[in-house]
PDB file of C-alpha atoms in Angstrom:
ATOM      1  CA  MET A   1       0.000   0.000   0.000  1.00 87.00           C
ATOM      2  CA  VAL A   2       1.103   3.586  -0.496  1.00 90.00           C
ATOM      3  CA  VAL A   3       0.500   6.203   2.207  1.00 91.00           C
ATOM      4  CA  LEU A   4       0.690   9.779   0.967  1.00 91.00           C
ATOM      5  CA  SER A   5       3.069  12.245   2.589  1.00 91.00           C
ATOM      6  CA  SER A   6       0.095  14.589   3.111  1.00 89.00           C
ATOM      7  CA  GLU A   7      -1.600  11.877   5.208  1.00 88.00           C
ATOM      8  CA  ILE A   8       1.448  11.401   7.437  1.00 88.00           C
ATOM      9  CA  GLY A   9       2.170  15.097   7.699  1.00 85.00           C
ATOM     10  CA  THR A  10       5.578  15.011   9.409  1.00 86.00           C
ATOM     11  CA  ALA A  11       9.054  13.518   9.410  1.00 90.00           C
ATOM     12  CA  MET A  12       9.473  10.736  11.946  1.00 91.00           C
ATOM     13  CA  GLU A  13      11.386   7.639  12.917  1.00 92.00           C
ATOM     14  CA  ILE A  14       8.770   4.875  12.595  1.00 93.00           C
ATOM     15  CA  SER A  15       9.214   2.280  15.351  1.00 93.00           C
ATOM     16  CA  SER A  16       5.933   0.356  15.034  1.00 93.00           C
ATOM     17  CA  ILE A  17       2.805  -0.011  12.944  1.00 91.00           C
ATOM     18  CA  LYS A  18      -0.616  -0.828  14.366  1.00 88.00           C
ATOM     19  CA  TRP A  19      -3.677  -2.015  12.445  1.00 84.00           C
ATOM     20  CA  HIS A  20      -7.252  -1.588  13.713  1.00 84.00           C
ATOM     21  CA  LYS A  21      -8.801  -5.042  14.027  1.00 80.00           C
ATOM     22  CA  HIS A  22     -12.299  -5.556  12.634  1.00 79.00           C
ATOM     23  CA  PRO A  23     -14.745  -7.138  15.130  1.00 75.00           C
ATOM     24  CA  SER A  24     -15.368 -10.063  12.754  1.00 73.00           C
ATOM     25  CA  THR A  25     -11.828 -11.297  13.424  1.00 66.00           C
ATOM     26  CA  SER A  26     -11.995 -13.595  16.436  1.00 65.00           C
ATOM     27  CA  THR A  27      -9.057 -15.982  16.213  1.00 70.00           C
ATOM     28  CA  ASN A  28      -5.353 -15.218  16.213  1.00 75.00           C
ATOM     29  CA  ALA A  29      -3.787 -14.845  12.782  1.00 76.00           C
ATOM     30  CA  GLU A  30      -0.614 -16.828  12.221  1.00 79.00           C
ATOM     31  CA  ASN A  31       1.574 -15.774   9.302  1.00 81.00           C
ATOM     32  CA  GLU A  32       4.520 -17.923   8.217  1.00 85.00           C
ATOM     33  CA  ASN A  33       7.683 -16.325   6.818  1.00 88.00           C
ATOM     34  CA  PHE A  34       6.295 -12.852   7.508  1.00 89.00           C
ATOM     35  CA  LYS A  35       8.221  -9.834   6.167  1.00 93.00           C
ATOM     36  CA  LEU A  36       7.445  -6.116   6.381  1.00 94.00           C
ATOM     37  CA  TYR A  37       9.197  -3.606   4.127  1.00 96.00           C
ATOM     38  CA  LEU A  38       9.044   0.191   4.104  1.00 96.00           C
ATOM     39  CA  GLY A  39      10.299   2.508   1.394  1.00 96.00           C
ATOM     40  CA  LEU A  40       9.514   5.549  -0.696  1.00 96.00           C
ATOM     41  CA  CYS A  41       7.303   5.822  -3.766  1.00 93.00           C
ATOM     42  CA  GLY A  42       7.497   8.639  -6.311  1.00 90.00           C
ATOM     43  CA  SER A  43       3.805   8.296  -7.223  1.00 90.00           C
ATOM     44  CA  ASP A  44       0.442   8.598  -5.474  1.00 89.00           C
ATOM     45  CA  GLN A  45      -0.592   5.255  -6.989  1.00 87.00           C
ATOM     46  CA  LEU A  46       0.983   1.838  -7.261  1.00 86.00           C
ATOM     47  CA  ASN A  47       1.782   0.152 -10.553  1.00 80.00           C
ATOM     48  CA  ASN A  48       0.190  -3.268 -10.970  1.00 66.00           C
ATOM     49  CA  GLY A  49       3.129  -4.593 -12.995  1.00 67.00           C
ATOM     50  CA  SER A  50       5.634  -5.160 -10.199  1.00 74.00           C
ATOM     51  CA  PHE A  51       5.803  -4.550  -6.467  1.00 79.00           C
ATOM     52  CA  ASP A  52       9.492  -3.607  -6.553  1.00 85.00           C
ATOM     53  CA  GLY A  53       8.957  -1.238  -9.481  1.00 87.00           C
ATOM     54  CA  ASN A  54       6.944   1.056  -7.186  1.00 89.00           C
ATOM     55  CA  TYR A  55       9.893   1.871  -4.917  1.00 92.00           C
ATOM     56  CA  ILE A  56      12.246   4.768  -5.485  1.00 93.00           C
ATOM     57  CA  SER A  57      15.476   2.919  -6.203  1.00 93.00           C
ATOM     58  CA  GLY A  58      17.445   2.003  -3.086  1.00 94.00           C
ATOM     59  CA  THR A  59      14.709   2.819  -0.554  1.00 95.00           C
ATOM     60  CA  LYS A  60      13.110  -0.624  -0.024  1.00 95.00           C
ATOM     61  CA  THR A  61      14.078  -1.635   3.536  1.00 97.00           C
ATOM     62  CA  LEU A  62      13.258  -4.815   5.440  1.00 97.00           C
ATOM     63  CA  VAL A  63      12.122  -3.528   8.856  1.00 97.00           C
ATOM     64  CA  TYR A  64      10.579  -6.667  10.352  1.00 96.00           C
ATOM     65  CA  SER A  65      10.715 -10.415   9.735  1.00 96.00           C
ATOM     66  CA  SER A  66       9.504 -13.467  11.614  1.00 92.00           C
ATOM     67  CA  ASP A  67       9.377 -17.177  10.827  1.00 90.00           C
ATOM     68  CA  LEU A  68       5.905 -17.151  12.415  1.00 85.00           C
ATOM     69  CA  LEU A  69       4.092 -13.921  13.275  1.00 83.00           C
ATOM     70  CA  ILE A  70       1.154 -14.454  15.633  1.00 81.00           C
ATOM     71  CA  VAL A  71      -1.279 -11.533  15.745  1.00 76.00           C
ATOM     72  CA  ASP A  72      -3.128 -11.452  19.077  1.00 73.00           C
ATOM     73  CA  MET A  73      -6.802 -10.800  18.383  1.00 70.00           C
ATOM     74  CA  ASN A  74      -7.369  -9.647  21.963  1.00 75.00           C
ATOM     75  CA  ASP A  75      -5.752  -6.332  20.996  1.00 76.00           C
ATOM     76  CA  GLU A  76      -8.025  -3.849  19.210  1.00 81.00           C
ATOM     77  CA  TRP A  77      -4.891  -2.329  17.628  1.00 84.00           C
ATOM     78  CA  ALA A  78      -2.536  -5.165  16.664  1.00 83.00           C
ATOM     79  CA  GLU A  79       1.014  -3.792  16.824  1.00 87.00           C
ATOM     80  CA  ILE A  80       4.170  -4.857  15.061  1.00 90.00           C
ATOM     81  CA  ILE A  81       7.264  -3.383  16.690  1.00 93.00           C
ATOM     82  CA  LEU A  82       9.864  -3.062  13.946  1.00 96.00           C
ATOM     83  CA  ASP A  83      13.197  -4.896  14.213  1.00 97.00           C
ATOM     84  CA  ALA A  84      14.832  -1.709  12.981  1.00 91.00           C
ATOM     85  CA  PRO A  85      13.241   1.766  13.093  1.00 94.00           C
ATOM     86  CA  TYR A  86      12.680   3.416   9.717  1.00 95.00           C
ATOM     87  CA  TRP A  87      13.495   7.095   9.183  1.00 94.00           C
ATOM     88  CA  TYR A  88      10.720   8.701   7.144  1.00 94.00           C
ATOM     89  CA  ASP A  89      11.785  12.175   5.992  1.00 90.00           C
ATOM     90  CA  GLY A  90       8.239  13.501   5.598  1.00 89.00           C
ATOM     91  CA  THR A  91       8.571  14.440   1.935  1.00 87.00           C
ATOM     92  CA  GLY A  92       7.829  11.283  -0.073  1.00 90.00           C
ATOM     93  CA  ASN A  93       4.994   8.814  -0.204  1.00 95.00           C
ATOM     94  CA  LEU A  94       5.542   5.746   1.983  1.00 95.00           C
ATOM     95  CA  ILE A  95       5.158   2.184   0.712  1.00 94.00           C
ATOM     96  CA  ILE A  96       4.208  -0.449   3.273  1.00 92.00           C
ATOM     97  CA  GLU A  97       4.757  -3.903   1.796  1.00 91.00           C
ATOM     98  CA  ILE A  98       3.763  -7.065   3.626  1.00 88.00           C
ATOM     99  CA  GLU A  99       4.467 -10.599   2.489  1.00 86.00           C
ATOM    100  CA  TRP A 100       3.993 -14.041   3.947  1.00 84.00           C
ATOM    101  CA  ALA A 101       3.629 -17.600   2.709  1.00 81.00           C
ATOM    102  CA  ASN A 102       1.206 -19.743   4.677  1.00 71.00           C
ATOM    103  CA  GLU A 103       0.924 -23.434   4.205  1.00 70.00           C
ATOM    104  CA  THR A 104      -0.223 -24.703   7.602  1.00 66.00           C
ATOM    105  CA  HIS A 105      -1.567 -21.751   9.653  1.00 60.00           C
ATOM    106  CA  ASP A 106      -4.716 -19.623   9.647  1.00 62.00           C
ATOM    107  CA  ASN A 107      -3.813 -16.175   8.378  1.00 64.00           C
ATOM    108  CA  SER A 108      -7.241 -14.549   8.440  1.00 65.00           C
ATOM    109  CA  TYR A 109      -7.020 -11.046   9.845  1.00 67.00           C
ATOM    110  CA  TYR A 110      -9.520  -8.349   8.937  1.00 74.00           C
ATOM    111  CA  ASN A 111      -9.050  -4.631   9.549  1.00 77.00           C
ATOM    112  CA  HIS A 112     -11.285  -1.611   9.515  1.00 81.00           C
ATOM    113  CA  GLU A 113     -10.718   0.040   6.134  1.00 83.00           C
ATOM    114  CA  TRP A 114     -11.338   3.347   4.392  1.00 82.00           C
ATOM    115  CA  TYR A 115     -11.691   4.265   0.737  1.00 84.00           C
ATOM    116  CA  ALA A 116      -8.347   5.644  -0.433  1.00 85.00           C
ATOM    117  CA  GLY A 117      -8.842   5.604  -4.205  1.00 81.00           C
ATOM    118  CA  ASP A 118      -7.631   3.531  -7.106  1.00 81.00           C
ATOM    119  CA  ASN A 119      -4.249   1.796  -7.007  1.00 84.00           C
ATOM    120  CA  ARG A 120      -3.305   2.783  -3.443  1.00 85.00           C
ATOM    121  CA  CYS A 121      -3.146  -0.885  -2.504  1.00 82.00           C
ATOM    122  CA  VAL A 122      -2.189  -3.848  -4.674  1.00 78.00           C
ATOM    123  CA  TYR A 123      -1.927  -7.500  -3.755  1.00 73.00           C
ATOM    124  CA  SER A 124      -1.263 -10.965  -5.077  1.00 69.00           C
ATOM    125  CA  GLN A 125      -2.987 -13.873  -3.369  1.00 67.00           C
ATOM    126  CA  GLY A 126      -3.068 -17.441  -4.603  1.00 66.00           C
ATOM    127  CA  SER A 127      -1.901 -16.539  -8.106  1.00 67.00           C
ATOM    128  CA  PRO A 128       0.821 -14.437  -9.721  1.00 69.00           C
ATOM    129  CA  ASP A 129      -1.736 -11.819 -10.820  1.00 72.00           C
ATOM    130  CA  ILE A 130      -1.478  -8.451  -9.085  1.00 74.00           C
ATOM    131  CA  VAL A 131      -4.856  -6.948  -8.163  1.00 73.00           C
ATOM    132  CA  SER A 132      -5.671  -3.323  -7.335  1.00 79.00           C
ATOM    133  CA  TYR A 133      -7.682  -2.627  -4.161  1.00 77.00           C
ATOM    134  CA  ALA A 134      -9.222   0.788  -3.374  1.00 82.00           C
ATOM    135  CA  LEU A 135      -9.297   0.429   0.422  1.00 81.00           C
ATOM    136  CA  LEU A 136      -6.523   0.901   2.985  1.00 84.00           C
ATOM    137  CA  PRO A 137      -6.562  -0.357   6.575  1.00 84.00           C
ATOM    138  CA  HIS A 138      -6.954   2.012   9.503  1.00 86.00           C
ATOM    139  CA  MET A 139      -3.452   2.199  10.936  1.00 86.00           C
ATOM    140  CA  ILE A 140      -1.198   4.022  13.344  1.00 87.00           C
ATOM    141  CA  LEU A 141       2.414   4.784  12.496  1.00 90.00           C
ATOM    142  CA  ALA A 142       4.155   5.193  15.860  1.00 88.00           C
ATOM    143  CA  GLY A 143       7.548   6.762  16.353  1.00 86.00           C
ATOM    144  CA  THR A 144       9.652   9.691  17.516  1.00 83.00           C
ATOM    145  CA  LEU A 145      11.577  12.790  16.409  1.00 71.00           C
ATOM    146  CA  ALA A 146       8.729  14.929  15.182  1.00 50.00           C
ATOM    147  CA  LEU A 147       6.713  17.779  16.588  1.00 50.00           C
ATOM    148  CA  GLU A 148       3.086  16.764  17.027  1.00 52.00           C
ATOM    149  CA  ASN A 149       0.499  13.974  16.767  1.00 51.00           C
ATOM    150  CA  SER A 150      -1.769  14.203  13.748  1.00 50.00           C
ATOM    151  CA  THR A 151      -4.482  12.279  11.921  1.00 49.00           C
ATOM    152  CA  PHE A 152      -5.254  12.335   8.190  1.00 49.00           C
ATOM    153  CA  ALA A 153      -8.031  10.174   6.723  1.00 51.00           C
ATOM    154  CA  SER A 154      -7.712   6.950   8.721  1.00 58.00           C
ATOM    155  CA  ILE A 155      -3.972   6.992   9.240  1.00 61.00           C
ATOM    156  CA  LYS A 156      -2.855   8.250  12.621  1.00 63.00           C
ATOM    157  CA  VAL A 157       0.652   9.320  13.472  1.00 62.00           C
ATOM    158  CA  GLU A 158       1.586   8.765  17.142  1.00 64.00           C
ATOM    159  CA  LEU A 159       4.783  10.455  18.220  1.00 63.00           C
ATOM    160  CA  GLY A 160       6.922  10.345  21.335  1.00 59.00           C
ATOM    161  CA  GLN A 161       9.817  12.575  22.275  1.00 52.00           C
TER     162      GLN A 161
END
């Protein structure tokens, strides 16, 4: 997914990402070989041709990985604390890329979503075809080194000092 710089509104060191769980999700999600990447995108929309082609060259950064990520459904805001904080300079659009490969675990996890417009989210599930999706999950980008908390659309920025 691509999050616009105008929605984030500030430079920050991102230390965690939280997603707002939908009430229909009742069991823990278990995601095998889970990876989370952050990077910059020069466009407001994602290209359906290639995930990597959406990144500004050299900005794709692996910030979290786990052989088995278990998302606790008792938390309304499921949080992933990054293995390495990511410095977001506040000027470019941010790509959040998530990948996992499940063969034995239940990976069902539903979030509250909001309409973000065409090609803000793309995915590939069960086939090599890349599909465009017009909704983005409600999320909180948490971190430090910026001046104030702010909310744009359904993306909240939570900052410490």
